[in-house]
XYZ file of N, CA and C in Angstrom:
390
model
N -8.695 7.338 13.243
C -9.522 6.165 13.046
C -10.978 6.517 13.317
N -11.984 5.890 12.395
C -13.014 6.176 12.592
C -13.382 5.551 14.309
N -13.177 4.994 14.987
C -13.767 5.118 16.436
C -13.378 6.048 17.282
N -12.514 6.785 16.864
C -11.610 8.040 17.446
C -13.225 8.900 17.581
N -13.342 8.865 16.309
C -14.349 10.753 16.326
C -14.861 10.805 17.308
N -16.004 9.651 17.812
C -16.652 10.407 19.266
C -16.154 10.793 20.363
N -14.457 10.791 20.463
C -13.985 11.440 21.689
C -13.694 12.572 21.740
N -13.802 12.931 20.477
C -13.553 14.531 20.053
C -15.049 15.483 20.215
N -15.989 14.701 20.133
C -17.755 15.383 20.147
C -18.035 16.224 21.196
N -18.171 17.352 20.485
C -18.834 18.582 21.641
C -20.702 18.242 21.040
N -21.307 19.480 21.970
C -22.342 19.870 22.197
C -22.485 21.062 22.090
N -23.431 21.622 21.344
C -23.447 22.865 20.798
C -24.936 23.098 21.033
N -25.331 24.620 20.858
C -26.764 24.849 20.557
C -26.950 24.189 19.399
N -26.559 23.916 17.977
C -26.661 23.446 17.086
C -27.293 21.882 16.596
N -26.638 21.229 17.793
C -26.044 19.694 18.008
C -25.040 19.297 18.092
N -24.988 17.965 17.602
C -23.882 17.260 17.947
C -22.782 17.409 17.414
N -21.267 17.636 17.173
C -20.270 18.176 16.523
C -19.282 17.506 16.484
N -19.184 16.465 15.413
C -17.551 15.414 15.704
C -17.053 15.983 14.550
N -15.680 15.934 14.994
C -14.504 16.309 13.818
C -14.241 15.046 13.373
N -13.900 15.096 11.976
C -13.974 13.827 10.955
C -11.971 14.281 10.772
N -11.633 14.957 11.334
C -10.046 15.353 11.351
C -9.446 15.412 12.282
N -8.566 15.365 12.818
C -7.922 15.939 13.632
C -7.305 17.329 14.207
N -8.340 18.085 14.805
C -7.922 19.551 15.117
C -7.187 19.480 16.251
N -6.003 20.782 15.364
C -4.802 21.177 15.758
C -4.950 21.915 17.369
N -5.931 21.670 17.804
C -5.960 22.321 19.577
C -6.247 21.316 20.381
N -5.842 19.937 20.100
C -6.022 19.031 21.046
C -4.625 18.804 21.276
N -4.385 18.348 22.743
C -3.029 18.723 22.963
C -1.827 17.807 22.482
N -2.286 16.862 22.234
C -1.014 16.185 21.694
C -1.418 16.093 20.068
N -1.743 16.959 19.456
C -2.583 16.563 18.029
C -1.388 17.090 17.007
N -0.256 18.197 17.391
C 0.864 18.490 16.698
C 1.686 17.162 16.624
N 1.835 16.645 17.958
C 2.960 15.506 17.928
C 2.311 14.266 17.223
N 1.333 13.741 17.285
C 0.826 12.945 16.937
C 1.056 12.710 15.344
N 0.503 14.531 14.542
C 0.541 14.549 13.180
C 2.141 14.410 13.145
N 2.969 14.550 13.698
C 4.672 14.720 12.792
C 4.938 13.300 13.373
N 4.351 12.591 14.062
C 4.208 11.130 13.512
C 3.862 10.180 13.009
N 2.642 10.913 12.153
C 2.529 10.415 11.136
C 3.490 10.851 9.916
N 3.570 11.951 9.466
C 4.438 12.597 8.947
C 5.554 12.134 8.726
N 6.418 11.330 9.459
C 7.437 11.127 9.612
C 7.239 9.575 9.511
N 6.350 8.985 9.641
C 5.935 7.272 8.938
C 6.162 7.316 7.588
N 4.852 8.436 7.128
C 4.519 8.612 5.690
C 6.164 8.962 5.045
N 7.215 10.046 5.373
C 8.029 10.068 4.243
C 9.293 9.177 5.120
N 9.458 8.026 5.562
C 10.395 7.478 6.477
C 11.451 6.715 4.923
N 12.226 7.070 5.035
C 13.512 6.315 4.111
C 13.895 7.288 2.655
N 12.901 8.372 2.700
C 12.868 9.254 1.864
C 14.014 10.417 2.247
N 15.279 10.049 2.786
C 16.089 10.976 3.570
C 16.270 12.513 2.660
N 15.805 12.474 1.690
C 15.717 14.329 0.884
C 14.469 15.134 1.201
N 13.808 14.144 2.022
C 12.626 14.985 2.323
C 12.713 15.742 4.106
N 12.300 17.385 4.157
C 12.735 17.474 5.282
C 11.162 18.208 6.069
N 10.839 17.346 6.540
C 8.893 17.955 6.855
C 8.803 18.245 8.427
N 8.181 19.147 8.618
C 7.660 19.754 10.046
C 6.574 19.871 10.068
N 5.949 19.205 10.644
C 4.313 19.263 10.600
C 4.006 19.369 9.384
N 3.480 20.682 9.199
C 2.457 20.489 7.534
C 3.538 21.178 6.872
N 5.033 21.551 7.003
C 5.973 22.014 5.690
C 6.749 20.894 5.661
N 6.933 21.319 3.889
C 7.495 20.161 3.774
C 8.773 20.711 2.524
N 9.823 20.240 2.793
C 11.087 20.660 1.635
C 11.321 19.724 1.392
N 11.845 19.470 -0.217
C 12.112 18.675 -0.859
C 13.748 18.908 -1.235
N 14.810 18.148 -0.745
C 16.163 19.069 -1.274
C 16.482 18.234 -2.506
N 17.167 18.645 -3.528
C 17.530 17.727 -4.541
C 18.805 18.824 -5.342
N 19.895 17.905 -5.934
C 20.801 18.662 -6.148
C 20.963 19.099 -7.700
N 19.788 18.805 -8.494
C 19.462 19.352 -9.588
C 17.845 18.909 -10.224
N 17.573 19.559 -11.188
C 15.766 19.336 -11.837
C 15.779 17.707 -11.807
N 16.516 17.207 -12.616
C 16.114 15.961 -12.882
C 16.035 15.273 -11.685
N 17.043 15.224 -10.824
C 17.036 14.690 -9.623
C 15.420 15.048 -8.722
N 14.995 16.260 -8.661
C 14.343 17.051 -8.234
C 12.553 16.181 -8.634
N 12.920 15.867 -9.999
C 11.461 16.141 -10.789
C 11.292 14.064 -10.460
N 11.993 13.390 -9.906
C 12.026 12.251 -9.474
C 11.537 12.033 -8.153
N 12.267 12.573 -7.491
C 11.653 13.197 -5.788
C 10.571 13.406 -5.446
N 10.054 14.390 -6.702
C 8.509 15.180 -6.326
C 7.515 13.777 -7.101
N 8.483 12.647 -7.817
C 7.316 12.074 -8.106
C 6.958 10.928 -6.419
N 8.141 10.475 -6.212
C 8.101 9.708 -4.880
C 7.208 9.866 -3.813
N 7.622 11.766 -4.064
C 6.646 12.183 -2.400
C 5.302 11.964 -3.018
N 5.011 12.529 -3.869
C 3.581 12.382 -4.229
C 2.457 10.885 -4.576
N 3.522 10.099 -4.851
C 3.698 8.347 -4.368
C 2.866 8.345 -3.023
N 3.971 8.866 -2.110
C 3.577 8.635 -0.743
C 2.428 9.170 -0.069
N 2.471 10.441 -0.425
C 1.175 11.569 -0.242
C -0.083 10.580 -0.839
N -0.498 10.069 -1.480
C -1.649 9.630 -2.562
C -1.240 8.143 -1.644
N -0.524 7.444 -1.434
C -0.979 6.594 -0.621
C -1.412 6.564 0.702
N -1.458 7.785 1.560
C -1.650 8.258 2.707
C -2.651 8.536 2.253
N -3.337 9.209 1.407
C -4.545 9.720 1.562
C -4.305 11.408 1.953
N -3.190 12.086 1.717
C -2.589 13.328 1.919
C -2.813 14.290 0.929
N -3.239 15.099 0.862
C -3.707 15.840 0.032
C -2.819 17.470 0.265
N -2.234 18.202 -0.991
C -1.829 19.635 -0.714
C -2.223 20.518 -1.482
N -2.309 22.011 -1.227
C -2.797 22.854 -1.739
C -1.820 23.258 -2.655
N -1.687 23.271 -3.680
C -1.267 23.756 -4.556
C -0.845 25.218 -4.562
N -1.424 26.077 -4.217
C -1.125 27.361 -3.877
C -0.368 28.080 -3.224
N -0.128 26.814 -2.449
C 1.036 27.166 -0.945
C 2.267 26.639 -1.413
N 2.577 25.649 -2.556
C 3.541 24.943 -3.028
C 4.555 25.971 -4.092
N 5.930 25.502 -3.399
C 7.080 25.929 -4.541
C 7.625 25.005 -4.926
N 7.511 24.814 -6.488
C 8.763 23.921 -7.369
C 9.472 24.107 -7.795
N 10.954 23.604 -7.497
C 12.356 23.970 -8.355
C 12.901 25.154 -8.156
N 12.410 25.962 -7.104
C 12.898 27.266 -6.724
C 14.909 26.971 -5.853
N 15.385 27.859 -6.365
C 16.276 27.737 -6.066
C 16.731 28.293 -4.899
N 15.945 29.348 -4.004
C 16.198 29.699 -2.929
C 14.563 29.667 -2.735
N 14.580 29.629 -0.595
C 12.910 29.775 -0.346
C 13.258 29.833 1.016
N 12.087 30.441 1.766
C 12.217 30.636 3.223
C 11.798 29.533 3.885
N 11.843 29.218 4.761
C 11.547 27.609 5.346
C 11.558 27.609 6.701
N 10.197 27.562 7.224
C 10.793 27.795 9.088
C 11.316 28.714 9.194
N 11.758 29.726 8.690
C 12.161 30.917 9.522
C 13.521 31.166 9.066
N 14.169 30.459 7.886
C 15.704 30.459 7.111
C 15.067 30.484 6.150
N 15.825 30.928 4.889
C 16.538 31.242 4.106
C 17.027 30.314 3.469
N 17.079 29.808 2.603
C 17.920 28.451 1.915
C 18.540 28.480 0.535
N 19.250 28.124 0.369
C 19.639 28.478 -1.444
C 21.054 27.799 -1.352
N 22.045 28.355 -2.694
C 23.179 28.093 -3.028
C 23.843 27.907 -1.548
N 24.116 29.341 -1.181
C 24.720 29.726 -0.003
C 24.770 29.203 1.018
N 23.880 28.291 1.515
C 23.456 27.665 2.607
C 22.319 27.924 3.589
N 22.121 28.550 4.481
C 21.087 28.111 5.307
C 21.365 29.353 6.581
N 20.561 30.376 6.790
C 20.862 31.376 7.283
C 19.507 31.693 7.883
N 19.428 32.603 9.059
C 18.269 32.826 9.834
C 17.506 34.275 8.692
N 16.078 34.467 8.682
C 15.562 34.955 8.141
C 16.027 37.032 8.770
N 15.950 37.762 8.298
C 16.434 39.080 8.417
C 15.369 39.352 9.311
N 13.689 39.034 9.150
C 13.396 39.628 10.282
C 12.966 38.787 11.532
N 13.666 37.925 11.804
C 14.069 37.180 12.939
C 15.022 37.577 13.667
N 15.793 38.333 13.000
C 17.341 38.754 13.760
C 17.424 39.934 13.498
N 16.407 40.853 13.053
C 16.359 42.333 13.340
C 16.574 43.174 14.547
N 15.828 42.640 15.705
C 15.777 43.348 16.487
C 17.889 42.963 16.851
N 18.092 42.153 16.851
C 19.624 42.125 16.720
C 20.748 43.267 16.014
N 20.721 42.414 15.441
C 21.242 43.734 14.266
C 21.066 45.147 14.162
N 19.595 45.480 14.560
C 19.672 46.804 14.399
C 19.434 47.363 15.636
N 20.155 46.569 16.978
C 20.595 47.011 18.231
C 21.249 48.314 18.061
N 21.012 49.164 18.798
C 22.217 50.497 18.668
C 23.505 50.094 19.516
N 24.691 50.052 19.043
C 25.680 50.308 19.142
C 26.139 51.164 20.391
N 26.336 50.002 21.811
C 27.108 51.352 22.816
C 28.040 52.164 22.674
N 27.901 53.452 23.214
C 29.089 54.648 22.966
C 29.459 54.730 24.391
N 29.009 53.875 25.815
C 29.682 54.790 26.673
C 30.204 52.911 27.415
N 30.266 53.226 28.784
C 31.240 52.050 29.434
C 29.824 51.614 30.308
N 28.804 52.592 30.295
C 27.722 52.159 31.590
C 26.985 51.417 30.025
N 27.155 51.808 29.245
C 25.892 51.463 28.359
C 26.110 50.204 27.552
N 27.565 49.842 27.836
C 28.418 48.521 27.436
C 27.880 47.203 28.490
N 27.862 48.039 29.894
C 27.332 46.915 31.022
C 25.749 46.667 30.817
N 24.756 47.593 30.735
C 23.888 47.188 30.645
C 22.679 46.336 29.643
């Protein structure tokens, strides 16, 4: 809200410095945004958003190409704006948070669980305990 900004105002050699946004290093400024977030797509249950990602699940194009018109409904009535560049459409698999997603289901990303996996293998009984 515009009466917000001046609590955010530093002092600089420059001058005076209000953020017209909300920056992400004020401490409750994550929770705050995934409640808005979570206003903005509320009853939209195919939409699955974390802070600024956002998945769209749909169980085919057409279904899909309906969805993306909704969110973008909602986005444009928020006043939400996305980069285009960062966006995937209709992809059938994509990484998300740190999984993997597709046909198959929903699996932790390979190098999240590397150092796992490519644990060496104990050969002795001391090296089993430790």
């Amino acid at each position: 809200a515009t009466d917000d900004i001046p609590k955010t105002a530093i002092i600089n050699p420059f001058g005076l410095y209000e953020f017209l946004r909300m920056p992400f290093g004020l401490r409750n400024a994550a929770q705050t945004f995934q409640r808005f977030i979570d206003d903005v797509f509320r009853g939209l249950n195919f939409v699955h958003a974390y802070v600024d990602d956002c998945l769209i699940a749909s169980p085919d194009r057409e279904t899909h190409l309906k969805h993306l018109d909704l969110v973008f409904e909602r986005l444009q009535k928020h006043g939400i704006t996305v980069n285009v560049q960062k966006c995937q459409f209709g992809t059938d698999s994509l990484d998300f948070l740190g999984h993997t997603i597709d046909a198959q289901g929903i699996r932790p990303l390979r190098t999240k669980v590397a150092a796992i996996l490519d644990y060496p293998e104990p050969t002795t009984v001391k090296q089993l305990r430790t």
